[in-house]
PDB file of C-alpha atoms and ligand atoms in Angstrom:
ATOM      1  CA  MET A   1       8.788 134.161-135.007  1.00 65.00           C
ATOM      2  CA  SER A   2      10.601 131.211-133.384  1.00 87.00           C
ATOM      3  CA  ILE A   3       8.650 130.560-129.738  1.00 95.00           C
ATOM      4  CA  THR A   4      10.043 128.698-126.578  1.00 95.00           C
ATOM      5  CA  HIS A   5       8.272 129.363-124.148  1.00 97.00           C
ATOM      6  CA  HIS A   6       4.408 128.449-123.933  1.00 97.00           C
ATOM      7  CA  PRO A   7       1.278 128.751-121.494  1.00 96.00           C
ATOM      8  CA  PRO A   8       0.925 125.761-119.347  1.00 95.00           C
ATOM      9  CA  GLU A   9      -1.752 122.908-120.677  1.00 94.00           C
ATOM     10  CA  ASP A  10      -3.676 124.232-117.745  1.00 94.00           C
ATOM     11  CA  LEU A  11      -4.426 127.562-119.565  1.00 94.00           C
ATOM     12  CA  LEU A  12      -4.481 125.819-122.930  1.00 96.00           C
ATOM     13  CA  ALA A  13      -7.618 123.902-121.376  1.00 94.00           C
ATOM     14  CA  ASP A  14      -9.117 126.481-120.532  1.00 94.00           C
ATOM     15  CA  LEU A  15      -8.558 128.576-123.167  1.00 94.00           C
ATOM     16  CA  ALA A  16     -10.613 125.801-124.942  1.00 93.00           C
ATOM     17  CA  THR A  17     -13.236 125.548-122.987  1.00 90.00           C
ATOM     18  CA  GLY A  18     -13.842 129.478-123.181  1.00 90.00           C
ATOM     19  CA  ALA A  19     -13.474 129.096-119.344  1.00 91.00           C
ATOM     20  CA  LEU A  20     -11.528 132.269-118.764  1.00 92.00           C
ATOM     21  CA  GLY A  21     -11.891 135.404-118.080  1.00 90.00           C
ATOM     22  CA  GLU A  22     -11.517 138.032-120.802  1.00 92.00           C
ATOM     23  CA  ALA A  23      -8.068 139.516-120.050  1.00 93.00           C
ATOM     24  CA  GLU A  24      -6.390 136.154-119.601  1.00 94.00           C
ATOM     25  CA  HIS A  25      -8.724 135.098-122.791  1.00 94.00           C
ATOM     26  CA  LEU A  26      -6.592 138.017-124.904  1.00 95.00           C
ATOM     27  CA  VAL A  27      -3.280 137.419-123.389  1.00 96.00           C
ATOM     28  CA  VAL A  28      -3.400 133.244-124.504  1.00 97.00           C
ATOM     29  CA  GLY A  29      -5.139 133.802-127.194  1.00 96.00           C
ATOM     30  CA  VAL A  30      -2.252 136.008-128.758  1.00 96.00           C
ATOM     31  CA  HIS A  31       0.089 133.419-128.104  1.00 97.00           C
ATOM     32  CA  VAL A  32      -1.901 131.035-129.661  1.00 97.00           C
ATOM     33  CA  ALA A  33      -2.967 132.853-132.712  1.00 95.00           C
ATOM     34  CA  GLY A  34       1.640 133.460-133.202  1.00 95.00           C
ATOM     35  CA  CYS A  35       1.947 129.267-132.112  1.00 96.00           C
ATOM     36  CA  ALA A  36       1.692 126.818-134.499  1.00 96.00           C
ATOM     37  CA  ARG A  37       2.231 123.566-131.103  1.00 96.00           C
ATOM     38  CA  CYS A  38      -0.226 125.902-128.814  1.00 97.00           C
ATOM     39  CA  ARG A  39      -3.125 125.927-131.633  1.00 96.00           C
ATOM     40  CA  ARG A  40      -2.638 122.191-132.493  1.00 95.00           C
ATOM     41  CA  PHE A  41      -2.942 121.669-128.714  1.00 95.00           C
ATOM     42  CA  VAL A  42      -5.849 123.875-128.433  1.00 95.00           C
ATOM     43  CA  GLN A  43      -8.181 122.525-131.285  1.00 94.00           C
ATOM     44  CA  ALA A  44      -8.093 118.986-130.394  1.00 93.00           C
ATOM     45  CA  MET A  45      -8.973 119.476-126.644  1.00 90.00           C
ATOM     46  CA  GLU A  46     -11.723 121.643-128.731  1.00 89.00           C
ATOM     47  CA  GLN A  47     -12.194 118.551-130.413  1.00 88.00           C
ATOM     48  CA  LEU A  48     -12.589 116.535-127.261  1.00 86.00           C
ATOM     49  CA  ALA A  49     -14.653 118.873-125.612  1.00 81.00           C
ATOM     50  CA  GLY A  50     -16.484 118.638-128.802  1.00 81.00           C
ATOM     51  CA  GLU A  51     -17.340 114.690-128.879  1.00 82.00           C
ATOM     52  CA  ALA A  52     -17.954 114.906-124.702  1.00 78.00           C
ATOM     53  CA  LEU A  53     -21.031 117.023-125.701  1.00 75.00           C
ATOM     54  CA  GLU A  54     -22.704 114.837-128.301  1.00 79.00           C
ATOM     55  CA  ASN A  55     -22.221 112.239-126.583  1.00 80.00           C
ATOM     56  CA  ALA A  56     -24.240 113.718-123.296  1.00 75.00           C
ATOM     57  CA  GLU A  57     -27.261 112.413-122.616  1.00 73.00           C
ATOM     58  CA  PRO A  58     -29.547 115.017-123.831  1.00 68.00           C
ATOM     59  CA  ALA A  59     -31.001 116.754-120.894  1.00 63.00           C
ATOM     60  CA  ALA A  60     -34.425 117.762-120.327  1.00 63.00           C
ATOM     61  CA  ILE A  61     -35.321 121.832-121.392  1.00 61.00           C
ATOM     62  CA  SER A  62     -38.392 122.744-119.248  1.00 66.00           C
ATOM     63  CA  ASP A  63     -41.380 125.011-121.031  1.00 68.00           C
ATOM     64  CA  GLY A  64     -41.112 128.342-122.028  1.00 71.00           C
ATOM     65  CA  ALA A  65     -37.453 127.762-122.018  1.00 67.00           C
ATOM     66  CA  PHE A  66     -36.896 128.663-125.304  1.00 66.00           C
ATOM     67  CA  ASP A  67     -39.387 131.341-125.005  1.00 73.00           C
ATOM     68  CA  LEU A  68     -36.770 133.044-121.690  1.00 68.00           C
ATOM     69  CA  LEU A  69     -33.860 132.525-123.827  1.00 62.00           C
ATOM     70  CA  MET A  70     -35.429 134.721-126.608  1.00 66.00           C
ATOM     71  CA  ALA A  71     -36.262 137.438-124.683  1.00 69.00           C
ATOM     72  CA  ARG A  72     -33.044 137.245-123.219  1.00 63.00           C
ATOM     73  CA  ILE A  73     -31.153 137.921-126.700  1.00 60.00           C
ATOM     74  CA  GLN A  74     -33.859 140.329-127.637  1.00 61.00           C
ATOM     75  CA  GLU A  75     -33.436 142.146-124.191  1.00 61.00           C
ATOM     76  CA  ALA A  76     -29.331 142.437-123.850  1.00 57.00           C
ATOM     77  CA  PRO A  77     -27.794 145.650-124.903  1.00 54.00           C
ATOM     78  CA  PRO A  78     -26.731 146.497-127.742  1.00 53.00           C
ATOM     79  CA  ARG A  79     -23.257 145.971-128.638  1.00 51.00           C
ATOM     80  CA  ASP A  80     -21.315 149.066-128.166  1.00 49.00           C
ATOM     81  CA  THR A  81     -19.378 150.902-131.448  1.00 46.00           C
ATOM     82  CA  ARG A  82     -19.029 153.803-130.615  1.00 48.00           C
ATOM     83  CA  PRO A  83     -15.549 154.956-131.828  1.00 48.00           C
ATOM     84  CA  SER A  84     -13.012 155.627-129.380  1.00 47.00           C
ATOM     85  CA  GLU A  85     -11.727 158.918-130.127  1.00 46.00           C
ATOM     86  CA  ALA A  86      -8.377 157.155-128.030  1.00 45.00           C
ATOM     87  CA  ARG A  87      -7.795 154.531-129.834  1.00 48.00           C
ATOM     88  CA  ASN A  88      -6.801 156.390-132.988  1.00 43.00           C
ATOM     89  CA  VAL A  89      -3.965 158.307-131.042  1.00 41.00           C
ATOM     90  CA  ASP A  90      -1.897 154.364-131.531  1.00 51.00           C
ATOM     91  CA  GLU A  91      -3.555 152.973-134.149  1.00 58.00           C
ATOM     92  CA  GLU A  92      -0.165 154.093-136.244  1.00 61.00           C
ATOM     93  CA  GLU A  93       1.512 152.895-133.911  1.00 65.00           C
ATOM     94  CA  HIS A  94      -0.212 149.485-133.402  1.00 70.00           C
ATOM     95  CA  ARG A  95      -0.951 148.779-136.946  1.00 74.00           C
ATOM     96  CA  ASP A  96       1.207 145.738-137.222  1.00 81.00           C
ATOM     97  CA  LEU A  97      -0.773 144.349-133.869  1.00 87.00           C
ATOM     98  CA  PRO A  98      -2.019 140.903-134.165  1.00 89.00           C
ATOM     99  CA  GLU A  99      -5.391 140.701-135.336  1.00 89.00           C
ATOM    100  CA  ILE A 100      -6.540 139.543-132.025  1.00 88.00           C
ATOM    101  CA  LEU A 101      -5.333 142.958-130.384  1.00 90.00           C
ATOM    102  CA  ARG A 102      -6.051 145.571-133.051  1.00 88.00           C
ATOM    103  CA  ARG A 103     -10.056 144.529-132.942  1.00 86.00           C
ATOM    104  CA  CYS A 104      -9.558 145.767-129.124  1.00 89.00           C
ATOM    105  CA  ARG A 105     -10.337 149.387-127.997  1.00 89.00           C
ATOM    106  CA  LEU A 106      -7.460 150.850-125.974  1.00 90.00           C
ATOM    107  CA  GLY A 107      -7.310 154.208-123.795  1.00 90.00           C
ATOM    108  CA  LYS A 108      -4.837 156.734-123.330  1.00 90.00           C
ATOM    109  CA  ARG A 109      -1.003 155.402-122.797  1.00 90.00           C
ATOM    110  CA  ARG A 110       1.305 156.931-120.043  1.00 89.00           C
ATOM    111  CA  ARG A 111       4.008 156.440-118.723  1.00 87.00           C
ATOM    112  CA  VAL A 112       4.668 155.043-115.212  1.00 81.00           C
ATOM    113  CA  ALA A 113       8.025 154.978-114.313  1.00 80.00           C
ATOM    114  CA  PRO A 114      11.417 155.855-116.396  1.00 82.00           C
ATOM    115  CA  GLY A 115      10.708 154.314-120.094  1.00 86.00           C
ATOM    116  CA  VAL A 116       8.055 152.089-119.520  1.00 86.00           C
ATOM    117  CA  SER A 117       3.879 153.506-120.547  1.00 89.00           C
ATOM    118  CA  VAL A 118       0.708 151.706-119.921  1.00 89.00           C
ATOM    119  CA  GLN A 119      -1.569 151.342-121.845  1.00 92.00           C
ATOM    120  CA  PRO A 120      -5.117 149.724-120.943  1.00 91.00           C
ATOM    121  CA  ILE A 121      -6.898 147.337-123.337  1.00 93.00           C
ATOM    122  CA  ASP A 122     -10.537 147.959-122.801  1.00 90.00           C
ATOM    123  CA  LEU A 123     -12.838 145.494-122.345  1.00 88.00           C
ATOM    124  CA  PRO A 124     -16.146 145.088-122.109  1.00 82.00           C
ATOM    125  CA  GLY A 125     -16.611 142.715-120.013  1.00 75.00           C
ATOM    126  CA  ARG A 126     -16.147 142.801-115.882  1.00 68.00           C
ATOM    127  CA  GLY A 127     -13.183 140.040-114.915  1.00 72.00           C
ATOM    128  CA  LYS A 128     -11.240 139.764-112.969  1.00 77.00           C
ATOM    129  CA  ALA A 129      -7.652 140.675-114.353  1.00 83.00           C
ATOM    130  CA  ARG A 130      -7.015 143.885-116.516  1.00 87.00           C
ATOM    131  CA  ALA A 131      -5.615 143.530-119.272  1.00 92.00           C
ATOM    132  CA  PHE A 132      -3.083 146.073-120.815  1.00 91.00           C
ATOM    133  CA  LEU A 133      -0.498 146.837-123.468  1.00 93.00           C
ATOM    134  CA  LEU A 134       3.415 147.437-121.643  1.00 90.00           C
ATOM    135  CA  GLN A 135       5.276 149.204-123.480  1.00 91.00           C
ATOM    136  CA  SER A 136       9.419 149.658-121.795  1.00 91.00           C
ATOM    137  CA  ALA A 137      12.573 151.176-123.608  1.00 92.00           C
ATOM    138  CA  PRO A 138      15.761 149.361-124.909  1.00 93.00           C
ATOM    139  CA  GLY A 139      17.940 148.436-122.250  1.00 90.00           C
ATOM    140  CA  THR A 140      15.540 149.672-119.047  1.00 88.00           C
ATOM    141  CA  ARG A 141      15.728 147.218-116.282  1.00 84.00           C
ATOM    142  CA  MET A 142      12.441 146.799-114.010  1.00 73.00           C
ATOM    143  CA  ILE A 143      12.230 146.934-110.232  1.00 65.00           C
ATOM    144  CA  GLU A 144      12.324 143.663-108.335  1.00 62.00           C
ATOM    145  CA  HIS A 145       9.519 143.129-108.191  1.00 63.00           C
ATOM    146  CA  THR A 146       6.766 140.296-107.336  1.00 63.00           C
ATOM    147  CA  HIS A 147       2.604 139.418-107.569  1.00 64.00           C
ATOM    148  CA  THR A 148      -0.401 139.790-105.400  1.00 67.00           C
ATOM    149  CA  GLY A 149      -2.035 137.332-107.847  1.00 74.00           C
ATOM    150  CA  THR A 150      -1.173 136.492-111.543  1.00 81.00           C
ATOM    151  CA  GLU A 151       0.688 137.884-114.495  1.00 86.00           C
ATOM    152  CA  LEU A 152       0.373 136.862-118.262  1.00 92.00           C
ATOM    153  CA  THR A 153       2.713 137.968-120.289  1.00 93.00           C
ATOM    154  CA  CYS A 154       2.787 137.484-124.375  1.00 96.00           C
ATOM    155  CA  VAL A 155       5.756 140.215-126.063  1.00 96.00           C
ATOM    156  CA  LEU A 156       4.838 141.678-129.232  1.00 96.00           C
ATOM    157  CA  LYS A 157       7.880 143.075-130.093  1.00 94.00           C
ATOM    158  CA  GLY A 158      11.552 143.185-128.473  1.00 95.00           C
ATOM    159  CA  SER A 159      12.462 140.733-125.964  1.00 95.00           C
ATOM    160  CA  PHE A 160      13.591 141.048-122.260  1.00 92.00           C
ATOM    161  CA  SER A 161      15.537 138.811-120.237  1.00 92.00           C
ATOM    162  CA  HIS A 162      15.112 137.120-116.420  1.00 88.00           C
ATOM    163  CA  ALA A 163      15.893 133.746-114.256  1.00 84.00           C
ATOM    164  CA  GLY A 164      13.890 132.097-115.907  1.00 87.00           C
ATOM    165  CA  GLY A 165      14.812 133.317-119.591  1.00 92.00           C
ATOM    166  CA  ARG A 166      14.910 134.850-122.678  1.00 95.00           C
ATOM    167  CA  TYR A 167      10.813 136.061-124.041  1.00 95.00           C
ATOM    168  CA  GLY A 168      11.408 137.674-127.514  1.00 96.00           C
ATOM    169  CA  PRO A 169       8.448 137.728-129.691  1.00 96.00           C
ATOM    170  CA  GLY A 170       5.434 135.185-128.745  1.00 96.00           C
ATOM    171  CA  ASP A 171       7.064 134.483-125.986  1.00 97.00           C
ATOM    172  CA  PHE A 172       4.788 134.322-122.993  1.00 96.00           C
ATOM    173  CA  ASP A 173       5.163 134.195-119.623  1.00 93.00           C
ATOM    174  CA  TYR A 174       3.599 133.358-116.701  1.00 89.00           C
ATOM    175  CA  GLY A 175       3.821 135.131-113.022  1.00 82.00           C
ATOM    176  CA  ASP A 176       2.439 134.103-109.904  1.00 74.00           C
ATOM    177  CA  GLU A 177       3.931 135.155-106.197  1.00 67.00           C
ATOM    178  CA  ASP A 178       6.138 132.435-105.757  1.00 64.00           C
ATOM    179  CA  ILE A 179       8.133 134.110-108.286  1.00 62.00           C
ATOM    180  CA  ASP A 180      10.194 137.406-107.396  1.00 61.00           C
ATOM    181  CA  HIS A 181      11.478 138.411-110.981  1.00 68.00           C
ATOM    182  CA  ARG A 182      13.100 141.129-112.019  1.00 74.00           C
ATOM    183  CA  PRO A 183      12.929 141.534-116.104  1.00 83.00           C
ATOM    184  CA  ILE A 184      15.255 143.402-118.143  1.00 89.00           C
ATOM    185  CA  VAL A 185      14.677 144.395-121.817  1.00 92.00           C
ATOM    186  CA  GLY A 186      17.216 143.433-124.533  1.00 94.00           C
ATOM    187  CA  ASP A 187      18.913 146.025-126.214  1.00 94.00           C
ATOM    188  CA  GLU A 188      17.875 145.319-130.096  1.00 94.00           C
ATOM    189  CA  GLY A 189      14.876 147.651-129.702  1.00 93.00           C
ATOM    190  CA  PRO A 190      11.110 149.011-127.545  1.00 94.00           C
ATOM    191  CA  CYS A 191       9.568 146.078-126.029  1.00 94.00           C
ATOM    192  CA  LEU A 192       6.146 145.559-125.862  1.00 94.00           C
ATOM    193  CA  CYS A 193       3.708 142.905-124.860  1.00 94.00           C
ATOM    194  CA  VAL A 194       0.283 142.569-123.739  1.00 94.00           C
ATOM    195  CA  VAL A 195      -0.291 141.608-120.155  1.00 91.00           C
ATOM    196  CA  ALA A 196      -3.495 140.473-117.781  1.00 91.00           C
ATOM    197  CA  MET A 197      -3.073 141.448-114.330  1.00 86.00           C
ATOM    198  CA  ILE A 198      -4.948 139.990-111.397  1.00 80.00           C
ATOM    199  CA  GLY A 199      -4.350 141.572-108.418  1.00 70.00           C
ATOM    200  CA  ASP A 200      -1.170 144.228-108.634  1.00 62.00           C
ATOM    201  CA  LEU A 201       3.185 144.332-108.181  1.00 59.00           C
ATOM    202  CA  ARG A 202       4.502 144.771-105.055  1.00 59.00           C
ATOM    203  CA  MET A 203       8.157 146.113-105.189  1.00 55.00           C
ATOM    204  CA  ASN A 204      10.408 145.036-103.456  1.00 52.00           C
ATOM    205  CA  GLY A 205      14.418 146.518-102.160  1.00 52.00           C
ATOM    206  CA  PHE A 206      14.378 150.111-100.658  1.00 51.00           C
ATOM    207  CA  PHE A 207      13.796 151.921-103.489  1.00 50.00           C
ATOM    208  CA  GLY A 208      10.985 149.644-104.875  1.00 50.00           C
ATOM    209  CA  ARG A 209       8.920 150.547-101.358  1.00 48.00           C
ATOM    210  CA  LEU A 210       9.617 154.097-102.546  1.00 48.00           C
ATOM    211  CA  ILE A 211       7.706 154.515-105.710  1.00 47.00           C
ATOM    212  CA  SER A 212       5.415 151.770-104.832  1.00 50.00           C
ATOM    213  CA  PRO A 213       2.902 154.184-104.405  1.00 47.00           C
ATOM    214  CA  PHE A 214       3.652 155.806-107.458  1.00 47.00           C
ATOM    215  CA  VAL A 215       3.821 152.505-109.786  1.00 51.00           C
ATOM    216  CA  ARG A 216      -0.405 152.250-110.003  1.00 47.00           C
ATOM    217  CA  LEU A 217      -0.556 149.558-113.143  1.00 46.00           C
TER     218      LEU A 217
HETATM  219 ZN1  LIG B   1       2.408 127.964-127.684  1.00 56.66          ZN
END
């Protein structure tokens, strides 16, 4: 895997300190799992954060804090371990996904535009961003769009290109409201990406405005 596009360093730092929301954590985590360079950066950040903690003055803990904490742990709802029906449907297809994604529960895949389908990733917490797998047929020309929030993408299979260059397996793409792009999927095969999105897509141009109400990602 030759990775040429990496997440910005502030996202990697936030991953190391656990400051990212679940969806963003997942997408940055998928990239880092496959990228030795970013993994080294994240490990260095984790080490720095650990040292900072070790050197910090111990804070006084109020009486009863331990009991309170234990009570909270006992109160915490048990982890939901019900098997998801939807997940099994695509298990076969997603067997070669990165480990971190295979542990996720996937919702039902649905078609959102010609050649484009979306499969939501069921995350237990409630972050601001949604995560999903986005699959596009070879040669699909995505409609020109901008974002009302941010969009984090990591390519799993296939490729796409836009003004920022070509994005192949492992590559990370960061989009926000300032970026106006029109990705084209490579011809070598379907393109599968894991995406974390805050806000919505805004389609540009006449056709985009026309179909925009129907494209609910
Ligand atoms: Zn990287």
